Tab-separated table of N, CA and C in Angstrom:
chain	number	residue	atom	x	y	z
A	22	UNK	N	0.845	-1.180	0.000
A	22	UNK	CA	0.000	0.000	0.000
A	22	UNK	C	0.890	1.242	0.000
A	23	UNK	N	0.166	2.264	-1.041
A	23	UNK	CA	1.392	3.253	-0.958
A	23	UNK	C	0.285	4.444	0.032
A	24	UNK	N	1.368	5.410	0.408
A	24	UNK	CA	0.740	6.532	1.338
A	24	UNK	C	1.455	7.729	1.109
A	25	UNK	N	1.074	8.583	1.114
A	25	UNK	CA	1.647	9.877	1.070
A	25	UNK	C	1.992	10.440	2.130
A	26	UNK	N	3.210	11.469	1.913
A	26	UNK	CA	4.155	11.746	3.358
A	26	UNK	C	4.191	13.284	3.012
A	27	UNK	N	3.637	13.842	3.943
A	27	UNK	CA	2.697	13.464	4.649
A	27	UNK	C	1.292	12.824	4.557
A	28	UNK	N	0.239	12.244	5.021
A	28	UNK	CA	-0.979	11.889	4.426
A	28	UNK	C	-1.713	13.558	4.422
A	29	UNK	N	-2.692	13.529	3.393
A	29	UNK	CA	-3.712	15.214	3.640
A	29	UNK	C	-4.800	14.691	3.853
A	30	UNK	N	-5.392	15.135	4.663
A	30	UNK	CA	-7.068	14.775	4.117
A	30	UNK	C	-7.599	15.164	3.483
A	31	UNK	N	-9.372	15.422	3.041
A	31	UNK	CA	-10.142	16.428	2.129
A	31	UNK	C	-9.812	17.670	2.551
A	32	UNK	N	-10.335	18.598	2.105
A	32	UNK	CA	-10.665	19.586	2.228
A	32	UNK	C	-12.255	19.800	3.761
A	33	UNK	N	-12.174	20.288	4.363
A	33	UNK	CA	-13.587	20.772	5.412
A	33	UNK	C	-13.561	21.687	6.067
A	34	UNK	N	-15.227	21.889	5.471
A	34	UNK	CA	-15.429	23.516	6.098
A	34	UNK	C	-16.214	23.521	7.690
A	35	UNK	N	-15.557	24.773	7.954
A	35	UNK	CA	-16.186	25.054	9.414
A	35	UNK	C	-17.734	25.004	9.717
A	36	UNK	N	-18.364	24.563	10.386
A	36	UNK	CA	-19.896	24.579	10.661
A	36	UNK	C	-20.281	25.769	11.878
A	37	UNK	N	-21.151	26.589	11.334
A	37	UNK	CA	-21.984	27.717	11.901
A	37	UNK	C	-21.955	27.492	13.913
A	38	UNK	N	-22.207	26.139	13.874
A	38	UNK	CA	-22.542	25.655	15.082
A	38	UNK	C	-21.253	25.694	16.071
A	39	UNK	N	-19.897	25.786	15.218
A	39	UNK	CA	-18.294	25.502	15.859
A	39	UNK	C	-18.108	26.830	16.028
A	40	UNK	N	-18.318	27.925	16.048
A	40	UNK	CA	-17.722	29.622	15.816
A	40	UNK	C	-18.816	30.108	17.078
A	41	UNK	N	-17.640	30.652	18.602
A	41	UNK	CA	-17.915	30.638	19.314
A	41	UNK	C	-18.188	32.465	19.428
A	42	UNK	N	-18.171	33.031	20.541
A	42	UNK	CA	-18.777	33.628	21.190
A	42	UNK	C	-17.781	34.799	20.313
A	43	UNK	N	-16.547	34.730	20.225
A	43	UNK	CA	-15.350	35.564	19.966
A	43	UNK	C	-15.183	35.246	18.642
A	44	UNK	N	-16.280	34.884	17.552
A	44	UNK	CA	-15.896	35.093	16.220
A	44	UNK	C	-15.204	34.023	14.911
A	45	UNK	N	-14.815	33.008	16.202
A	45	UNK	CA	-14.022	31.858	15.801
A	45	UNK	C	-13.973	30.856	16.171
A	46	UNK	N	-13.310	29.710	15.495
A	46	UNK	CA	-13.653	28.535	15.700
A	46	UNK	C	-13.583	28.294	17.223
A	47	UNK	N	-14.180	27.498	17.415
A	47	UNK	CA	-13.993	27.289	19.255
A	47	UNK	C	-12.955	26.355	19.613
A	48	UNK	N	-12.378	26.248	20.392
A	48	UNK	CA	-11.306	25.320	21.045
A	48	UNK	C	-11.815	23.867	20.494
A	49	UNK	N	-12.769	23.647	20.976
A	49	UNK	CA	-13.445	22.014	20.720
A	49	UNK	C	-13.413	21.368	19.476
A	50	UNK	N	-13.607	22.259	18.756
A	50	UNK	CA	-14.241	21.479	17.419
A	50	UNK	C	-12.415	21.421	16.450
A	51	UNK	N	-11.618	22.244	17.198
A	51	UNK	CA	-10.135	22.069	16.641
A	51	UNK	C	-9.752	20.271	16.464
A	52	UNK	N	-10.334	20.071	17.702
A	52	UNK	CA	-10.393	18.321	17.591
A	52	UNK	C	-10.835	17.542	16.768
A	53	UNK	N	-12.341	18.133	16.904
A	53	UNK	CA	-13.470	17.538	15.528
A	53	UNK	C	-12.601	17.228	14.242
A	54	UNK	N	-11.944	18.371	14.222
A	54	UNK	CA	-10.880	18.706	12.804
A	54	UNK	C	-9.920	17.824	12.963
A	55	UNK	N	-9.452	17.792	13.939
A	55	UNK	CA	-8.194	16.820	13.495
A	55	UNK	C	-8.542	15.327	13.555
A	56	UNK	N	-9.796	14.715	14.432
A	56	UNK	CA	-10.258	13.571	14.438
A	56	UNK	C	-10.923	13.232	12.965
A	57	UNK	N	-11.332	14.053	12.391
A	57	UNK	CA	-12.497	13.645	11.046
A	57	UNK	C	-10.900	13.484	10.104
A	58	UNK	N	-10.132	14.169	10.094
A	58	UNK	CA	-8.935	14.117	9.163
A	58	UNK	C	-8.224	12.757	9.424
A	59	UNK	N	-8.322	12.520	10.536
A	59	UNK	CA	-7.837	11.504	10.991
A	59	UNK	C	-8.605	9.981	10.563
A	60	UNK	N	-9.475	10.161	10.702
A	60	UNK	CA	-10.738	9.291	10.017
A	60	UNK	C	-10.472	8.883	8.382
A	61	UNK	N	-10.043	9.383	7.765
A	61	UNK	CA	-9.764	9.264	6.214
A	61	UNK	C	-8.457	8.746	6.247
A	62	UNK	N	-7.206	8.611	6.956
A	62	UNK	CA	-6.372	7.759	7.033
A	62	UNK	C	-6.630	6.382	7.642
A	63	UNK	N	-7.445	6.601	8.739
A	63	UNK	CA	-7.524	5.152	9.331
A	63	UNK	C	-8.357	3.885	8.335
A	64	UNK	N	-9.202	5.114	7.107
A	64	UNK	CA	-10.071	3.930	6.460
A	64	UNK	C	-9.012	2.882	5.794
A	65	UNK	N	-7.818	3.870	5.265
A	65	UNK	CA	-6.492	3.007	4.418
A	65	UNK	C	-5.884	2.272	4.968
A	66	UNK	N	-5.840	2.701	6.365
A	66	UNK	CA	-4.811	1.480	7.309
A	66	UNK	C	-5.517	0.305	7.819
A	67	UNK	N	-6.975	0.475	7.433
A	67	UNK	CA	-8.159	-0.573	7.648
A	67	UNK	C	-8.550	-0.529	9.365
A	68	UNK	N	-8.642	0.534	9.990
A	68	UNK	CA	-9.005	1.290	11.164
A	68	UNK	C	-10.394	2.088	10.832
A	69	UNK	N	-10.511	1.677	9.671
A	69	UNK	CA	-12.138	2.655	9.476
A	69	UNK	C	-13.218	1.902	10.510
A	70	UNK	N	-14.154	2.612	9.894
A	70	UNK	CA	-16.227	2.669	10.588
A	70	UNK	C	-16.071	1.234	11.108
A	71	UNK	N	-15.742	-0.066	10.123
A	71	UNK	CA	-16.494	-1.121	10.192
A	71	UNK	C	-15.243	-2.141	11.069
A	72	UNK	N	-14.416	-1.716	11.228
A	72	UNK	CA	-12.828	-2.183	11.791
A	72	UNK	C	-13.470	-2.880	12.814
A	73	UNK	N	-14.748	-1.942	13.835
A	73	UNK	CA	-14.844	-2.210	15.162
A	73	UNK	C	-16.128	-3.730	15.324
A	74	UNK	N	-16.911	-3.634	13.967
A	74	UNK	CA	-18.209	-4.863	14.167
A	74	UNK	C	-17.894	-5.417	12.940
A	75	UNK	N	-16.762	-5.273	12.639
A	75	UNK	CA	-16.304	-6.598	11.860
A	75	UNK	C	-15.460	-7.348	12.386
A	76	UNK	N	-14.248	-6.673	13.052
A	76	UNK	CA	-13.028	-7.117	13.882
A	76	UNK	C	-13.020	-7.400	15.451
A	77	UNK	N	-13.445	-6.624	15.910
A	77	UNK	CA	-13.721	-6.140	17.007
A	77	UNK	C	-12.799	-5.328	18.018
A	78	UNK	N	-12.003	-4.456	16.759
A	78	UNK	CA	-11.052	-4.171	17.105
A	78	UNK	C	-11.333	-2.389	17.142
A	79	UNK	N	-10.371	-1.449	18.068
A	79	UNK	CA	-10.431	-0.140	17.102
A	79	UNK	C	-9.386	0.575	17.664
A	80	UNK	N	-9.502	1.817	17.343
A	80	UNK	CA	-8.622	2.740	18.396
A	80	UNK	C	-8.925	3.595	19.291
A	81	UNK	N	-8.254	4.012	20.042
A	81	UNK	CA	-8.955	4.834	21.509
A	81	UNK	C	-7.557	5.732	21.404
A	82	UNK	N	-7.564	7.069	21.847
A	82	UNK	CA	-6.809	8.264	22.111
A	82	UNK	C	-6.249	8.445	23.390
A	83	UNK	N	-4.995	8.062	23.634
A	83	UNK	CA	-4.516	8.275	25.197
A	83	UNK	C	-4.326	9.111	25.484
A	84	UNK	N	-3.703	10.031	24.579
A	84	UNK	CA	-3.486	11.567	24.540
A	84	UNK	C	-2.754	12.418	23.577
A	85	UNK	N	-3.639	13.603	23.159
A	85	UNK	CA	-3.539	14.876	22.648
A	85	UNK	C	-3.416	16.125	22.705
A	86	UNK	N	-2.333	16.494	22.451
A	86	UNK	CA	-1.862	18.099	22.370
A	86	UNK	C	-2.186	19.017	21.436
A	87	UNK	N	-2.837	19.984	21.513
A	87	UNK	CA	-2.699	21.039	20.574
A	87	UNK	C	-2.534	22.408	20.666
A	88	UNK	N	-1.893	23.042	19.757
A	88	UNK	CA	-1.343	24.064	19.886
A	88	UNK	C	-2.001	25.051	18.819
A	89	UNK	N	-2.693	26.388	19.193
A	89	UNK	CA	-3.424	27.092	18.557
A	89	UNK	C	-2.836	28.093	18.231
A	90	UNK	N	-2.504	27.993	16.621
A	90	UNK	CA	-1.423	29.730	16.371
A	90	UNK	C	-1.755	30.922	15.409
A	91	UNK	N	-3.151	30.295	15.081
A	91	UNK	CA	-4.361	30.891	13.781
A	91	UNK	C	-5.426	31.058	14.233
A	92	UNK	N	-6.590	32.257	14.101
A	92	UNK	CA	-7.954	31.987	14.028
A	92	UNK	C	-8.412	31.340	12.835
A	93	UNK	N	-9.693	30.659	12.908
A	93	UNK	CA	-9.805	30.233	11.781
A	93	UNK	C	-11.357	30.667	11.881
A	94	UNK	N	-12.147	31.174	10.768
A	94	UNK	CA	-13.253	31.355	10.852
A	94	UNK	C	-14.479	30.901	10.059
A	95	UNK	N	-15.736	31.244	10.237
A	95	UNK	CA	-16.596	30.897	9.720
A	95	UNK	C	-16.375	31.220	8.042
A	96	UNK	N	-17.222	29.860	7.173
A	96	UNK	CA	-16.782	30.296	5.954
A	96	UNK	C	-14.724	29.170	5.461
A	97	UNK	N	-14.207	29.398	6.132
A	97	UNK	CA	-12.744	28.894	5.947
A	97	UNK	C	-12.794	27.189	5.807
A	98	UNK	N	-11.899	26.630	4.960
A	98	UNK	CA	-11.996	25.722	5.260
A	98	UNK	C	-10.687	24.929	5.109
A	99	UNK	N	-10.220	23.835	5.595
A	99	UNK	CA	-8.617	23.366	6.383
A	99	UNK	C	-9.267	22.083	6.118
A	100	UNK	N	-7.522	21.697	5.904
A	100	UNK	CA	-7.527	20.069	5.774
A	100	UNK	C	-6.570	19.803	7.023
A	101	UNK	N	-5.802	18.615	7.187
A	101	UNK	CA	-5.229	17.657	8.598
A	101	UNK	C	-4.559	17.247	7.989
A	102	UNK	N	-3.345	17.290	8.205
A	102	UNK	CA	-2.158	16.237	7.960
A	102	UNK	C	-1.966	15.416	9.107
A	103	UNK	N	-1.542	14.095	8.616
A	103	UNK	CA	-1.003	13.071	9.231
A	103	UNK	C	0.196	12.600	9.309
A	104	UNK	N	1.235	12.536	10.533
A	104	UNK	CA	2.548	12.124	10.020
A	104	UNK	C	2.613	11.152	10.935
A	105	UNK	N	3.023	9.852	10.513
A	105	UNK	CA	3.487	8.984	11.756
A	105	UNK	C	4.537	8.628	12.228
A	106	UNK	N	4.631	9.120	13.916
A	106	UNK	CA	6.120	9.155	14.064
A	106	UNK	C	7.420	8.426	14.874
A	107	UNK	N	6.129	7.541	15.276
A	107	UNK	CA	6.585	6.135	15.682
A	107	UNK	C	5.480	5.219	15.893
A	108	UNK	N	5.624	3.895	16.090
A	108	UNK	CA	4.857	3.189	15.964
A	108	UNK	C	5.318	1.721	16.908
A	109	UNK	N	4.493	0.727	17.766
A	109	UNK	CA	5.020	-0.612	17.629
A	109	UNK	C	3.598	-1.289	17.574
A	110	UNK	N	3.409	-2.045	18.019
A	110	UNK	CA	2.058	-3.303	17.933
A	110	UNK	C	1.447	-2.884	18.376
A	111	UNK	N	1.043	-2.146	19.759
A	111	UNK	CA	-0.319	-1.334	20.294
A	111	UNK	C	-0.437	-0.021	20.014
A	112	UNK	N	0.592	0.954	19.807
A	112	UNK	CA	0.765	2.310	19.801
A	112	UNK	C	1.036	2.590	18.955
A	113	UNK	N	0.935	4.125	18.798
A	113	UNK	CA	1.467	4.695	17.447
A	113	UNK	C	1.174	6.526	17.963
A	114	UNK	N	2.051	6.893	17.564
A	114	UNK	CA	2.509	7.846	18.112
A	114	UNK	C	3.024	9.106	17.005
A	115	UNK	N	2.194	10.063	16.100
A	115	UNK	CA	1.354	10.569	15.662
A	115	UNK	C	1.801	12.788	15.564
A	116	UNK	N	1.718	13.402	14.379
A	116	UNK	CA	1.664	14.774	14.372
A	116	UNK	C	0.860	14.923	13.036
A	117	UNK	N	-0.387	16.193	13.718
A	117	UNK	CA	-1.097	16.513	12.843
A	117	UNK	C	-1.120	18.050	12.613
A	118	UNK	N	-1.268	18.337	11.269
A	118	UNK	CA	-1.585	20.146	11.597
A	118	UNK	C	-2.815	20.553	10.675
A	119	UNK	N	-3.537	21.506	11.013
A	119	UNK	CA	-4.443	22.075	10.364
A	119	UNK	C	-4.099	22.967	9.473
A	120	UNK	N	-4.157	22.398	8.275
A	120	UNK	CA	-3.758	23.703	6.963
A	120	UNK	C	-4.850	24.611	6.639
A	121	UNK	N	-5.412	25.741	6.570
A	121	UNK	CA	-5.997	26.566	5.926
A	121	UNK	C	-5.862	26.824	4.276
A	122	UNK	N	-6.726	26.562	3.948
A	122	UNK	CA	-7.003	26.525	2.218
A	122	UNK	C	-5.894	27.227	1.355
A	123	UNK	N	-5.667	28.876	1.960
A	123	UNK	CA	-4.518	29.471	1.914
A	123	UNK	C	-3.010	28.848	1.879
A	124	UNK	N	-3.103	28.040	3.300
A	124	UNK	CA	-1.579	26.905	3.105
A	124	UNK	C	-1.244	27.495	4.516
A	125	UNK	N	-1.183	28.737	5.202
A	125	UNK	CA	-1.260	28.572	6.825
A	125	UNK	C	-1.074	27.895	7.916
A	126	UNK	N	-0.932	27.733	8.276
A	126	UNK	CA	-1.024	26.002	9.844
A	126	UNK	C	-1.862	27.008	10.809
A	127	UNK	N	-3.131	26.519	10.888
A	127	UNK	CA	-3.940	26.938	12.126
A	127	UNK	C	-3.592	26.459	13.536
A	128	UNK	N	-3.544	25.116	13.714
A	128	UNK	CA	-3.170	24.372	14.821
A	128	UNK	C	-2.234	23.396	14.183
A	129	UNK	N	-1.688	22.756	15.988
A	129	UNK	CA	-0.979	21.981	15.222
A	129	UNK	C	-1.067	21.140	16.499
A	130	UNK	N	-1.117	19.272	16.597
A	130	UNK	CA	-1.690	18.470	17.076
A	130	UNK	C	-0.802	17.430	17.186
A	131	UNK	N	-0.182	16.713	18.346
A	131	UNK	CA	0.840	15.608	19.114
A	131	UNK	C	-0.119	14.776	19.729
A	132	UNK	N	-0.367	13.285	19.256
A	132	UNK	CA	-1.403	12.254	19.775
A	132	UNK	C	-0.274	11.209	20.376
A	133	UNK	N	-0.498	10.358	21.338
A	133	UNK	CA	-0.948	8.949	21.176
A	133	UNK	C	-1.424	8.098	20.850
A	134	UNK	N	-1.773	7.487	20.448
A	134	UNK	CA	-3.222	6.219	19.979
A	134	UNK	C	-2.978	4.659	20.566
A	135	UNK	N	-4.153	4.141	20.879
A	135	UNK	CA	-3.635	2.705	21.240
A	135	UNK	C	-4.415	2.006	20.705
A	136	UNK	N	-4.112	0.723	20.151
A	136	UNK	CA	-5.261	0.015	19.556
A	136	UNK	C	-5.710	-1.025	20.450
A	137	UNK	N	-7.226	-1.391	20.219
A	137	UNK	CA	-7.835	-1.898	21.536
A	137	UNK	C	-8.788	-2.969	21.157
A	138	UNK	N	-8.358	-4.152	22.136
A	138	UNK	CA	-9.705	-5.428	21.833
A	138	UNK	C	-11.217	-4.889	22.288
A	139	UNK	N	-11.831	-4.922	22.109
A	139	UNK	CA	-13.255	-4.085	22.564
A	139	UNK	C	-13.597	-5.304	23.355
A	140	UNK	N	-13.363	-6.592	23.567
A	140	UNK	CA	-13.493	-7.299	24.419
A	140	UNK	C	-13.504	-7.111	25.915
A	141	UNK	N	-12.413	-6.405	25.909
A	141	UNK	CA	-12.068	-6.050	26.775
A	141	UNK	C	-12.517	-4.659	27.767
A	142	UNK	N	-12.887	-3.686	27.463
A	142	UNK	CA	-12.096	-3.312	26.531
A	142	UNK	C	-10.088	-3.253	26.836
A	143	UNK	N	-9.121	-3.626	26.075
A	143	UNK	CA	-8.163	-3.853	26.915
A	143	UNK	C	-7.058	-2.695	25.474
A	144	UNK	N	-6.071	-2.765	25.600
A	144	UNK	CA	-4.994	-2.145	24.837
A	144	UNK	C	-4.530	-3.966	24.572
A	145	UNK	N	-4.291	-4.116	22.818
A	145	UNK	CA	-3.508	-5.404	22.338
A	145	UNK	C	-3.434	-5.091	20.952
A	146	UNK	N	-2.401	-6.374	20.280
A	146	UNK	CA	-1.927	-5.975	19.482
A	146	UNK	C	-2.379	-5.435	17.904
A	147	UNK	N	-2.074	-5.044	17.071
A	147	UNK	CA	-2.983	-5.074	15.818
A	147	UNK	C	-2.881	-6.238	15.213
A	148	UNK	N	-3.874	-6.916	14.388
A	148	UNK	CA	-3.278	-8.139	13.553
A	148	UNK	C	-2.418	-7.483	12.269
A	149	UNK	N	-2.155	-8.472	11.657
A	149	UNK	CA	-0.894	-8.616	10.712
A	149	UNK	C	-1.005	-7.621	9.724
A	150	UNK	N	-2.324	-7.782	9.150
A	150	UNK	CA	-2.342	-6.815	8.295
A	150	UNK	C	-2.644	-5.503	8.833
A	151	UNK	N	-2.899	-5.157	9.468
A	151	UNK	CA	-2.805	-4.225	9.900
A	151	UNK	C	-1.367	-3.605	10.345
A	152	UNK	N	-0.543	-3.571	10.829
A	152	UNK	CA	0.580	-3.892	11.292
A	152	UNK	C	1.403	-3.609	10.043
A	153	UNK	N	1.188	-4.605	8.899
A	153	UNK	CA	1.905	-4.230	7.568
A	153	UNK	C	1.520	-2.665	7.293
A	154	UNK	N	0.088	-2.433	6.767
A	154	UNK	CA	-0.074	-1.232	6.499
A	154	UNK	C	0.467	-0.218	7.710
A	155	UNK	N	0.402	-0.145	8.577
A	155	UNK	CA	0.992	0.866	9.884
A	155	UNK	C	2.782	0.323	9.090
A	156	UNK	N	3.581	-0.523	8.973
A	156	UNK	CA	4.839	-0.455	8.467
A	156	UNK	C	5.093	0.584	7.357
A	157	UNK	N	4.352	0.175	6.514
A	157	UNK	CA	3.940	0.800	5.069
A	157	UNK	C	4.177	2.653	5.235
A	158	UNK	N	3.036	3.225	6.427
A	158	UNK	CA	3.027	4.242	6.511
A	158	UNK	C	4.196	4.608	6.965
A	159	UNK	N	4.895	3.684	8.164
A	159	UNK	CA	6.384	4.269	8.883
A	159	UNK	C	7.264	4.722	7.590
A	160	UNK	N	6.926	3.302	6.923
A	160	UNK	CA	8.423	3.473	5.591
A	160	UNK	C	8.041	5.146	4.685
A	161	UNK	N	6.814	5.455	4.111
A	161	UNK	CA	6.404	6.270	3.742
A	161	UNK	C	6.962	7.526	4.194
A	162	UNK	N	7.053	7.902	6.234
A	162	UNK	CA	6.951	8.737	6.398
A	162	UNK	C	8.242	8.907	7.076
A	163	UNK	N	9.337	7.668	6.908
A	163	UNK	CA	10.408	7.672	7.259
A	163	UNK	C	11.460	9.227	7.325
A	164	UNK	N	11.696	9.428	6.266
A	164	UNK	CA	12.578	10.707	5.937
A	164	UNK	C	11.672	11.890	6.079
A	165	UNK	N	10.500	12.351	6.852
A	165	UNK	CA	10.122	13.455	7.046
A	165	UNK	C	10.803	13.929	8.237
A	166	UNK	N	10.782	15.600	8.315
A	166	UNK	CA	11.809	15.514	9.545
A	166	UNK	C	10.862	15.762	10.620
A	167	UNK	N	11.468	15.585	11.823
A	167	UNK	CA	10.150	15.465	13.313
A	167	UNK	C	10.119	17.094	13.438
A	168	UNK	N	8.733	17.324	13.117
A	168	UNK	CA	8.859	19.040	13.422
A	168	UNK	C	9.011	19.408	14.512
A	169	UNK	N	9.369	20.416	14.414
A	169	UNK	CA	9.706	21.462	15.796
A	169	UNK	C	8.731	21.463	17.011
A	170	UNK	N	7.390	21.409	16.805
A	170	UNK	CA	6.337	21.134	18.086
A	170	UNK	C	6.133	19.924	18.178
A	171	UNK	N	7.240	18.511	18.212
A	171	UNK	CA	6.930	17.631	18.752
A	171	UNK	C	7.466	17.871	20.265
A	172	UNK	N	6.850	17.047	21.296
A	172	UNK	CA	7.545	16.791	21.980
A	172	UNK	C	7.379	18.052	23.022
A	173	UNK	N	6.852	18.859	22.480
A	173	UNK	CA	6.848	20.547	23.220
A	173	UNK	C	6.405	20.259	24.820
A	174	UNK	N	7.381	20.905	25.881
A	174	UNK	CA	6.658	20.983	27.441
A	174	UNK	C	5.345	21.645	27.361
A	175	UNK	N	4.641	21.602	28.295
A	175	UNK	CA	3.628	22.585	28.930
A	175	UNK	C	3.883	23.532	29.926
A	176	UNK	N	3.699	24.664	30.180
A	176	UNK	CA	4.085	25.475	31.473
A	176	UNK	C	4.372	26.792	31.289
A	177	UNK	N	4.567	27.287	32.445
A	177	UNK	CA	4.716	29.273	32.364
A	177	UNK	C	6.628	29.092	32.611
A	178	UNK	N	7.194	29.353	31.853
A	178	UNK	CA	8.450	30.061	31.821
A	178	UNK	C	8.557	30.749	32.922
A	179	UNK	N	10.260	30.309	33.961
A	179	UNK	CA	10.025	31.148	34.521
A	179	UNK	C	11.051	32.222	34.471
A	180	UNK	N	11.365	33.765	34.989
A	180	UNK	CA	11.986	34.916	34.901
A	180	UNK	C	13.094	34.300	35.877
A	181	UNK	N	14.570	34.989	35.378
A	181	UNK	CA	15.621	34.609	35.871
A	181	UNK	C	15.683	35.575	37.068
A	182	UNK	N	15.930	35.181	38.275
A	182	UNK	CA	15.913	36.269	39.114
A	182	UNK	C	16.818	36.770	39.482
């Protein structure tokens, strides 16, 4: 399977209902955005809709960062990149950014992911094929370089006294 490095998603526009009090998109739906973008890669890696009541398998989000450096407004519309930036049998470990139609970076987004028996529900491994395609994407996205907001602390800086 081939993949593009980075992966893009469609194109999507902001909904009336996401543009908060101050004119712009709201904090929340920054997610919406990067989860629905995210959604159009997982159909290729065979993580799509039906992954979970066919397989009984899916993924769950351990954790996400994002970093807001654009308004983006009603009317605008941004795609999600996907880069994957490590990976082993349960995890995979993940940078996304929100492009503006323009070419911009609105946000920009540091995940976890774990893949999960719904049996359980527990964290285990992916099967094979799956696993290949997640290889597929590593090899793909091998030589991209790890951008600059991976990895970023959280916190107030403090003044040298």
């Amino acid at each position: 399977m081939q993949f593009d490095a980075p992966f893009l998603s469609d194109f999507m526009e902001l909904e009336q209902d996401w543009i908060d009090y101050n004119g712009h998109l709201n904090m929340a739906y920054y997610s919406v955005l990067f989860d629905r973008g995210v959604d159009q890669i997982w159909e290729r890696l065979g993580f799509g809709a039906g992954y979970r009541e066919k397989r009984g398998f899916t993924t769950f989000s351990a954790e996400f960062h994002i970093c807001y450096l654009r308004e983006v407004h009603l009317g605008s519309r941004v795609r999600a990149s996907f880069q994957l930036l490590d990976h082993d049998e349960k995890r995979f470990h993940f940078y996304q950014e929100l492009i503006h139609e323009d070419g911009w970076i609105s946000a920009t987004g540091e995940g976890l992911g774990l893949h999960i028996d719904m049996s359980g529900p527990k964290v285990a491994p992916m099967p094979e094929d799956i696993r290949q395609n997640m290889r597929a994407l590593a090899k793909a996205h091998a030589d991209l370089p790890v951008p600059d907001r991976v990895g970023r602390p959280m916190g107030i800086p403090k003044k040298p006294t």
